[in-house]
Amino acid sequence: MAVTFSDLHTESGLKTLDEFLSGKAYVSGDQLTKDDIKVYGFVSEKPGSSFPSAAKWFDVVSSHLAASFPGKAQGVKFAGQGAPAEAAPAKAAAAAADDDDLDLFGDETEEDKKAAEEREAAKKTAKKKESGKSSVLLDVKPWDDETDMKKLEEAVRSIQMEGLLWGASKLVPVGYGIKKLQIMMTIVDDLVSVDSLIEEHLTVEPCNEYIQSCDIVAFNKI
């Protein structure tokens, strides 16, 4: 059954907590739980000697948290009086208690450790993939003056892949009524090879119905 505490910033509130903790080590059960963290968030400082059970409990919770947050505290004070002053630490502690991904007490299982390592590896891989980008200007040439250039451009832009972003384009006269398509694209270097894009996508079916060849006009690192 849920236990309700109130006014833990006052003498009367601490007295209620002290009486509740008499003969107990923790708020719920025989080990530290999220209930302890939530209550801890509403107690602004260690209870005095007149509240021995609450003071002992406060020390136990503090020791667990200290092990998980080894950084040296500089001390924080809150302006105002009463309950509003405790809202910030209470909210922070409650958020921490509700975060299932945060292991405050070092009881991490092998599965948890493995999952954490995989997440870190994925983050590093993602950062590596985003390490470099390039801006490329491409010439796309049709078969002849009867090639539908609108469909040619649609064929080019239909090529979608991770790390590729098509940009502005224009038609440039070549001669004898023939025009070529010049189109900009931005690529993530580790994800997209321009040579492969041309050889494996733009100059093979179905795109080669409209595209005769492609040439790289400009290639600039961003």
PDB file of C-alpha atoms in Angstrom:
ATOM      1  CA  MET A   1       0.000   0.000   0.000  1.00  0.00           C
ATOM      2  CA  ALA A   2       1.314   3.447  -0.925  1.00  0.00           C
ATOM      3  CA  VAL A   3       2.685   5.627   1.846  1.00  0.00           C
ATOM      4  CA  THR A   4       2.071   9.378   1.812  1.00  0.00           C
ATOM      5  CA  PHE A   5       4.472  11.938   3.274  1.00  0.00           C
ATOM      6  CA  SER A   6       4.020  15.681   3.314  1.00  0.00           C
ATOM      7  CA  ASP A   7       5.861  18.811   4.426  1.00  0.00           C
ATOM      8  CA  LEU A   8       9.219  17.046   4.697  1.00  0.00           C
ATOM      9  CA  HIS A   9      10.823  20.476   4.862  1.00  0.00           C
ATOM     10  CA  THR A  10       9.186  21.040   8.259  1.00  0.00           C
ATOM     11  CA  GLU A  11       9.759  19.636  11.731  1.00  0.00           C
ATOM     12  CA  SER A  12       6.364  17.944  11.751  1.00  0.00           C
ATOM     13  CA  GLY A  13       6.966  16.335   8.379  1.00  0.00           C
ATOM     14  CA  LEU A  14      10.386  15.016   9.430  1.00  0.00           C
ATOM     15  CA  LYS A  15       8.884  13.690  12.647  1.00  0.00           C
ATOM     16  CA  THR A  16       6.357  11.676  10.628  1.00  0.00           C
ATOM     17  CA  LEU A  17       9.168  10.306   8.436  1.00  0.00           C
ATOM     18  CA  ASP A  18      11.315   9.489  11.479  1.00  0.00           C
ATOM     19  CA  GLU A  19       8.478   7.588  13.137  1.00  0.00           C
ATOM     20  CA  PHE A  20       7.775   5.683   9.949  1.00  0.00           C
ATOM     21  CA  LEU A  21      11.447   4.696   9.566  1.00  0.00           C
ATOM     22  CA  SER A  22      11.784   3.566  13.178  1.00  0.00           C
ATOM     23  CA  GLY A  23      13.148   0.023  13.053  1.00  0.00           C
ATOM     24  CA  LYS A  24      13.456   0.201   9.271  1.00  0.00           C
ATOM     25  CA  ALA A  25      16.440   0.689   6.976  1.00  0.00           C
ATOM     26  CA  TYR A  26      14.460   1.731   3.916  1.00  0.00           C
ATOM     27  CA  VAL A  27      11.089   3.181   2.979  1.00  0.00           C
ATOM     28  CA  SER A  28       9.931   0.051   1.175  1.00  0.00           C
ATOM     29  CA  GLY A  29      11.221  -3.445   1.897  1.00  0.00           C
ATOM     30  CA  ASP A  30      14.745  -4.415   2.907  1.00  0.00           C
ATOM     31  CA  GLN A  31      16.702  -2.723   0.130  1.00  0.00           C
ATOM     32  CA  LEU A  32      17.003   0.646  -1.554  1.00  0.00           C
ATOM     33  CA  THR A  33      14.182   1.334  -4.034  1.00  0.00           C
ATOM     34  CA  LYS A  34      12.808   4.189  -6.099  1.00  0.00           C
ATOM     35  CA  ASP A  35      10.562   5.049  -3.154  1.00  0.00           C
ATOM     36  CA  ASP A  36      13.653   6.017  -1.152  1.00  0.00           C
ATOM     37  CA  ILE A  37      14.917   8.223  -3.979  1.00  0.00           C
ATOM     38  CA  LYS A  38      11.583   9.981  -4.335  1.00  0.00           C
ATOM     39  CA  VAL A  39      11.340  10.713  -0.598  1.00  0.00           C
ATOM     40  CA  TYR A  40      15.017  11.713  -0.510  1.00  0.00           C
ATOM     41  CA  GLY A  41      14.294  14.370  -3.125  1.00  0.00           C
ATOM     42  CA  PHE A  42      11.924  16.130  -0.757  1.00  0.00           C
ATOM     43  CA  VAL A  43      14.324  16.216   2.192  1.00  0.00           C
ATOM     44  CA  SER A  44      16.501  19.271   1.688  1.00  0.00           C
ATOM     45  CA  GLU A  45      19.243  18.291   4.147  1.00  0.00           C
ATOM     46  CA  LYS A  46      20.179  15.632   6.655  1.00  0.00           C
ATOM     47  CA  PRO A  47      17.642  15.550   9.518  1.00  0.00           C
ATOM     48  CA  GLY A  48      18.980  16.613  12.908  1.00  0.00           C
ATOM     49  CA  SER A  49      19.767  14.403  15.905  1.00  0.00           C
ATOM     50  CA  SER A  50      16.161  14.662  17.077  1.00  0.00           C
ATOM     51  CA  PHE A  51      15.229  12.464  14.122  1.00  0.00           C
ATOM     52  CA  PRO A  52      17.719   9.562  14.457  1.00  0.00           C
ATOM     53  CA  SER A  53      15.904   7.064  12.220  1.00  0.00           C
ATOM     54  CA  ALA A  54      15.428   9.599   9.430  1.00  0.00           C
ATOM     55  CA  ALA A  55      19.048  10.782   9.774  1.00  0.00           C
ATOM     56  CA  LYS A  56      20.377   7.216   9.527  1.00  0.00           C
ATOM     57  CA  TRP A  57      18.212   6.538   6.483  1.00  0.00           C
ATOM     58  CA  PHE A  58      19.370   9.801   4.891  1.00  0.00           C
ATOM     59  CA  ASP A  59      23.024   8.744   5.297  1.00  0.00           C
ATOM     60  CA  VAL A  60      22.374   5.357   3.701  1.00  0.00           C
ATOM     61  CA  VAL A  61      20.677   6.842   0.646  1.00  0.00           C
ATOM     62  CA  SER A  62      23.377   9.513   0.355  1.00  0.00           C
ATOM     63  CA  SER A  63      26.114   6.880   0.377  1.00  0.00           C
ATOM     64  CA  HIS A  64      24.466   4.979  -2.467  1.00  0.00           C
ATOM     65  CA  LEU A  65      24.051   8.119  -4.529  1.00  0.00           C
ATOM     66  CA  ALA A  66      27.598   9.268  -3.813  1.00  0.00           C
ATOM     67  CA  ALA A  67      28.959   6.034  -5.301  1.00  0.00           C
ATOM     68  CA  SER A  68      27.035   6.641  -8.510  1.00  0.00           C
ATOM     69  CA  PHE A  69      27.898  10.347  -8.767  1.00  0.00           C
ATOM     70  CA  PRO A  70      31.596  10.656  -7.808  1.00  0.00           C
ATOM     71  CA  GLY A  71      31.951  14.316  -8.825  1.00  0.00           C
ATOM     72  CA  LYS A  72      32.697  16.783  -6.029  1.00  0.00           C
ATOM     73  CA  ALA A  73      29.641  18.789  -5.043  1.00  0.00           C
ATOM     74  CA  GLN A  74      30.107  22.526  -4.536  1.00  0.00           C
ATOM     75  CA  GLY A  75      26.879  23.024  -2.586  1.00  0.00           C
ATOM     76  CA  VAL A  76      23.541  24.301  -3.848  1.00  0.00           C
ATOM     77  CA  LYS A  77      21.022  26.492  -2.044  1.00  0.00           C
ATOM     78  CA  PHE A  78      17.440  27.288  -2.982  1.00  0.00           C
ATOM     79  CA  ALA A  79      15.767  30.646  -2.624  1.00  0.00           C
ATOM     80  CA  GLY A  80      12.411  31.021  -0.893  1.00  0.00           C
ATOM     81  CA  GLN A  81      10.890  28.981   1.869  1.00  0.00           C
ATOM     82  CA  GLY A  82       8.751  25.918   2.306  1.00  0.00           C
ATOM     83  CA  ALA A  83       7.805  23.302  -0.241  1.00  0.00           C
ATOM     84  CA  PRO A  84       8.556  25.353  -3.410  1.00  0.00           C
ATOM     85  CA  ALA A  85      12.223  25.405  -2.436  1.00  0.00           C
ATOM     86  CA  GLU A  86      12.303  21.621  -2.582  1.00  0.00           C
ATOM     87  CA  ALA A  87      10.491  21.281  -5.907  1.00  0.00           C
ATOM     88  CA  ALA A  88      13.645  21.228  -8.014  1.00  0.00           C
ATOM     89  CA  PRO A  89      15.532  18.515  -6.119  1.00  0.00           C
ATOM     90  CA  ALA A  90      12.340  16.518  -5.708  1.00  0.00           C
ATOM     91  CA  LYS A  91      11.653  16.667  -9.436  1.00  0.00           C
ATOM     92  CA  ALA A  92      15.228  15.714 -10.286  1.00  0.00           C
ATOM     93  CA  ALA A  93      15.247  12.797  -7.869  1.00  0.00           C
ATOM     94  CA  ALA A  94      11.859  11.583  -9.063  1.00  0.00           C
ATOM     95  CA  ALA A  95      13.008  11.770 -12.679  1.00  0.00           C
ATOM     96  CA  ALA A  96      16.087   9.773 -11.811  1.00  0.00           C
ATOM     97  CA  ALA A  97      13.994   7.220  -9.960  1.00  0.00           C
ATOM     98  CA  ASP A  98      11.667   6.830 -12.946  1.00  0.00           C
ATOM     99  CA  ASP A  99      14.488   6.431 -15.483  1.00  0.00           C
ATOM    100  CA  ASP A 100      14.752   2.691 -16.044  1.00  0.00           C
ATOM    101  CA  ASP A 101      17.954   3.145 -18.051  1.00  0.00           C
ATOM    102  CA  LEU A 102      19.803   4.787 -15.144  1.00  0.00           C
ATOM    103  CA  ASP A 103      21.551   2.360 -12.817  1.00  0.00           C
ATOM    104  CA  LEU A 104      22.118   4.332  -9.630  1.00  0.00           C
ATOM    105  CA  PHE A 105      23.245   1.490  -7.469  1.00  0.00           C
ATOM    106  CA  GLY A 106      25.679  -0.541  -9.582  1.00  0.00           C
ATOM    107  CA  ASP A 107      23.412  -3.611  -9.760  1.00  0.00           C
ATOM    108  CA  GLU A 108      23.959  -3.883 -13.505  1.00  0.00           C
ATOM    109  CA  THR A 109      23.453  -7.286 -15.054  1.00  0.00           C
ATOM    110  CA  GLU A 110      25.601  -8.718 -17.838  1.00  0.00           C
ATOM    111  CA  GLU A 111      22.714  -8.109 -20.242  1.00  0.00           C
ATOM    112  CA  ASP A 112      22.534  -4.456 -19.159  1.00  0.00           C
ATOM    113  CA  LYS A 113      26.271  -4.011 -19.644  1.00  0.00           C
ATOM    114  CA  LYS A 114      26.167  -5.625 -23.067  1.00  0.00           C
ATOM    115  CA  ALA A 115      23.236  -3.449 -24.132  1.00  0.00           C
ATOM    116  CA  ALA A 116      25.024  -0.327 -22.900  1.00  0.00           C
ATOM    117  CA  GLU A 117      28.180  -1.280 -24.811  1.00  0.00           C
ATOM    118  CA  GLU A 118      26.159  -1.853 -27.973  1.00  0.00           C
ATOM    119  CA  ARG A 119      24.492   1.558 -27.601  1.00  0.00           C
ATOM    120  CA  GLU A 120      27.866   3.250 -27.177  1.00  0.00           C
ATOM    121  CA  ALA A 121      29.269   1.407 -30.194  1.00  0.00           C
ATOM    122  CA  ALA A 122      26.282   2.483 -32.274  1.00  0.00           C
ATOM    123  CA  LYS A 123      26.763   6.103 -31.213  1.00  0.00           C
ATOM    124  CA  LYS A 124      30.450   6.000 -32.146  1.00  0.00           C
ATOM    125  CA  THR A 125      29.632   4.441 -35.517  1.00  0.00           C
ATOM    126  CA  ALA A 126      27.020   7.106 -36.186  1.00  0.00           C
ATOM    127  CA  LYS A 127      29.499   9.857 -35.333  1.00  0.00           C
ATOM    128  CA  LYS A 128      32.086   8.271 -37.603  1.00  0.00           C
ATOM    129  CA  LYS A 129      29.612   8.078 -40.462  1.00  0.00           C
ATOM    130  CA  GLU A 130      28.869  11.774 -40.088  1.00  0.00           C
ATOM    131  CA  SER A 131      32.557  12.682 -39.950  1.00  0.00           C
ATOM    132  CA  GLY A 132      32.813  14.104 -43.488  1.00  0.00           C
ATOM    133  CA  LYS A 133      30.528  15.460 -46.191  1.00  0.00           C
ATOM    134  CA  SER A 134      31.089  16.579 -49.768  1.00  0.00           C
ATOM    135  CA  SER A 135      29.256  18.712 -52.298  1.00  0.00           C
ATOM    136  CA  VAL A 136      29.225  17.217 -55.796  1.00  0.00           C
ATOM    137  CA  LEU A 137      28.148  18.747 -59.134  1.00  0.00           C
ATOM    138  CA  LEU A 138      27.133  16.076 -61.619  1.00  0.00           C
ATOM    139  CA  ASP A 139      26.619  16.234 -65.389  1.00  0.00           C
ATOM    140  CA  VAL A 140      23.955  13.815 -66.574  1.00  0.00           C
ATOM    141  CA  LYS A 141      23.798  13.381 -70.355  1.00  0.00           C
ATOM    142  CA  PRO A 142      20.809  12.051 -72.309  1.00  0.00           C
ATOM    143  CA  TRP A 143      20.900   9.753 -75.339  1.00  0.00           C
ATOM    144  CA  ASP A 144      19.706  12.368 -77.808  1.00  0.00           C
ATOM    145  CA  ASP A 145      17.569  15.438 -78.310  1.00  0.00           C
ATOM    146  CA  GLU A 146      14.399  13.346 -78.114  1.00  0.00           C
ATOM    147  CA  THR A 147      15.075  12.204 -74.540  1.00  0.00           C
ATOM    148  CA  ASP A 148      12.448  13.468 -72.103  1.00  0.00           C
ATOM    149  CA  MET A 149      14.613  15.546 -69.739  1.00  0.00           C
ATOM    150  CA  LYS A 150      11.859  15.787 -67.133  1.00  0.00           C
ATOM    151  CA  LYS A 151      11.733  12.013 -66.852  1.00  0.00           C
ATOM    152  CA  LEU A 152      15.529  11.903 -66.899  1.00  0.00           C
ATOM    153  CA  GLU A 153      15.657  14.156 -63.834  1.00  0.00           C
ATOM    154  CA  GLU A 154      12.933  12.114 -62.150  1.00  0.00           C
ATOM    155  CA  ALA A 155      15.022   8.997 -62.747  1.00  0.00           C
ATOM    156  CA  VAL A 156      18.056  10.665 -61.166  1.00  0.00           C
ATOM    157  CA  ARG A 157      16.176  11.864 -58.101  1.00  0.00           C
ATOM    158  CA  SER A 158      14.523   8.459 -57.689  1.00  0.00           C
ATOM    159  CA  ILE A 159      17.867   7.138 -56.451  1.00  0.00           C
ATOM    160  CA  GLN A 160      17.591   7.387 -52.668  1.00  0.00           C
ATOM    161  CA  MET A 161      20.110   6.085 -50.140  1.00  0.00           C
ATOM    162  CA  GLU A 162      21.434   6.906 -46.698  1.00  0.00           C
ATOM    163  CA  GLY A 163      23.881   9.803 -46.844  1.00  0.00           C
ATOM    164  CA  LEU A 164      22.653  11.172 -50.207  1.00  0.00           C
ATOM    165  CA  LEU A 165      20.742  14.425 -50.636  1.00  0.00           C
ATOM    166  CA  TRP A 166      19.865  15.791 -54.061  1.00  0.00           C
ATOM    167  CA  GLY A 167      19.959  19.571 -54.501  1.00  0.00           C
ATOM    168  CA  ALA A 168      19.324  22.195 -57.178  1.00  0.00           C
ATOM    169  CA  SER A 169      19.462  21.375 -60.879  1.00  0.00           C
ATOM    170  CA  LYS A 170      19.339  23.045 -64.292  1.00  0.00           C
ATOM    171  CA  LEU A 171      19.421  22.142 -67.980  1.00  0.00           C
ATOM    172  CA  VAL A 172      22.519  23.228 -69.911  1.00  0.00           C
ATOM    173  CA  PRO A 173      22.631  23.312 -73.744  1.00  0.00           C
ATOM    174  CA  VAL A 174      25.233  20.990 -75.261  1.00  0.00           C
ATOM    175  CA  GLY A 175      24.576  21.456 -78.982  1.00  0.00           C
ATOM    176  CA  TYR A 176      22.391  20.197 -81.799  1.00  0.00           C
ATOM    177  CA  GLY A 177      19.329  20.744 -79.645  1.00  0.00           C
ATOM    178  CA  ILE A 178      20.651  18.463 -76.909  1.00  0.00           C
ATOM    179  CA  LYS A 179      20.679  19.567 -73.272  1.00  0.00           C
ATOM    180  CA  LYS A 180      22.332  17.931 -70.267  1.00  0.00           C
ATOM    181  CA  LEU A 181      21.193  17.967 -66.671  1.00  0.00           C
ATOM    182  CA  GLN A 182      23.501  19.542 -64.106  1.00  0.00           C
ATOM    183  CA  ILE A 183      22.497  18.594 -60.576  1.00  0.00           C
ATOM    184  CA  MET A 184      23.988  19.213 -57.139  1.00  0.00           C
ATOM    185  CA  MET A 185      24.126  16.611 -54.425  1.00  0.00           C
ATOM    186  CA  THR A 186      25.478  16.421 -50.900  1.00  0.00           C
ATOM    187  CA  ILE A 187      26.927  13.127 -49.719  1.00  0.00           C
ATOM    188  CA  VAL A 188      28.268  11.672 -46.485  1.00  0.00           C
ATOM    189  CA  ASP A 189      31.686  10.454 -47.574  1.00  0.00           C
ATOM    190  CA  ASP A 190      31.704   7.231 -45.568  1.00  0.00           C
ATOM    191  CA  LEU A 191      28.258   6.235 -46.816  1.00  0.00           C
ATOM    192  CA  VAL A 192      28.156   7.193 -50.482  1.00  0.00           C
ATOM    193  CA  SER A 193      30.638   6.534 -53.281  1.00  0.00           C
ATOM    194  CA  VAL A 194      29.942   8.740 -56.306  1.00  0.00           C
ATOM    195  CA  ASP A 195      31.570   6.228 -58.659  1.00  0.00           C
ATOM    196  CA  SER A 196      29.339   3.455 -57.344  1.00  0.00           C
ATOM    197  CA  LEU A 197      26.306   5.740 -57.550  1.00  0.00           C
ATOM    198  CA  ILE A 198      26.994   6.313 -61.239  1.00  0.00           C
ATOM    199  CA  GLU A 199      28.028   2.772 -62.187  1.00  0.00           C
ATOM    200  CA  GLU A 200      25.500   0.824 -60.106  1.00  0.00           C
ATOM    201  CA  HIS A 201      22.459   3.108 -60.182  1.00  0.00           C
ATOM    202  CA  LEU A 202      22.438   5.955 -62.700  1.00  0.00           C
ATOM    203  CA  THR A 203      23.775   4.147 -65.775  1.00  0.00           C
ATOM    204  CA  VAL A 204      21.951   0.831 -65.367  1.00  0.00           C
ATOM    205  CA  GLU A 205      18.309  -0.151 -65.710  1.00  0.00           C
ATOM    206  CA  PRO A 206      15.898   1.499 -65.354  1.00  0.00           C
ATOM    207  CA  CYS A 207      17.733   4.846 -65.374  1.00  0.00           C
ATOM    208  CA  ASN A 208      19.762   4.080 -68.506  1.00  0.00           C
ATOM    209  CA  GLU A 209      16.576   4.362 -70.534  1.00  0.00           C
ATOM    210  CA  TYR A 210      17.147   8.119 -70.315  1.00  0.00           C
ATOM    211  CA  ILE A 211      20.778   8.487 -69.153  1.00  0.00           C
ATOM    212  CA  GLN A 212      23.682   7.878 -71.514  1.00  0.00           C
ATOM    213  CA  SER A 213      26.499   8.873 -69.147  1.00  0.00           C
ATOM    214  CA  CYS A 214      27.407  10.872 -66.033  1.00  0.00           C
ATOM    215  CA  ASP A 215      30.461  12.990 -65.280  1.00  0.00           C
ATOM    216  CA  ILE A 216      31.678  14.600 -62.073  1.00  0.00           C
ATOM    217  CA  VAL A 217      32.094  18.335 -62.738  1.00  0.00           C
ATOM    218  CA  ALA A 218      33.084  19.426 -59.219  1.00  0.00           C
ATOM    219  CA  PHE A 219      33.779  17.612 -55.953  1.00  0.00           C
ATOM    220  CA  ASN A 220      34.301  19.725 -52.842  1.00  0.00           C
ATOM    221  CA  LYS A 221      34.655  18.753 -49.178  1.00  0.00           C
ATOM    222  CA  ILE A 222      32.266  20.534 -46.849  1.00  0.00           C
TER     223      ILE A 222
END
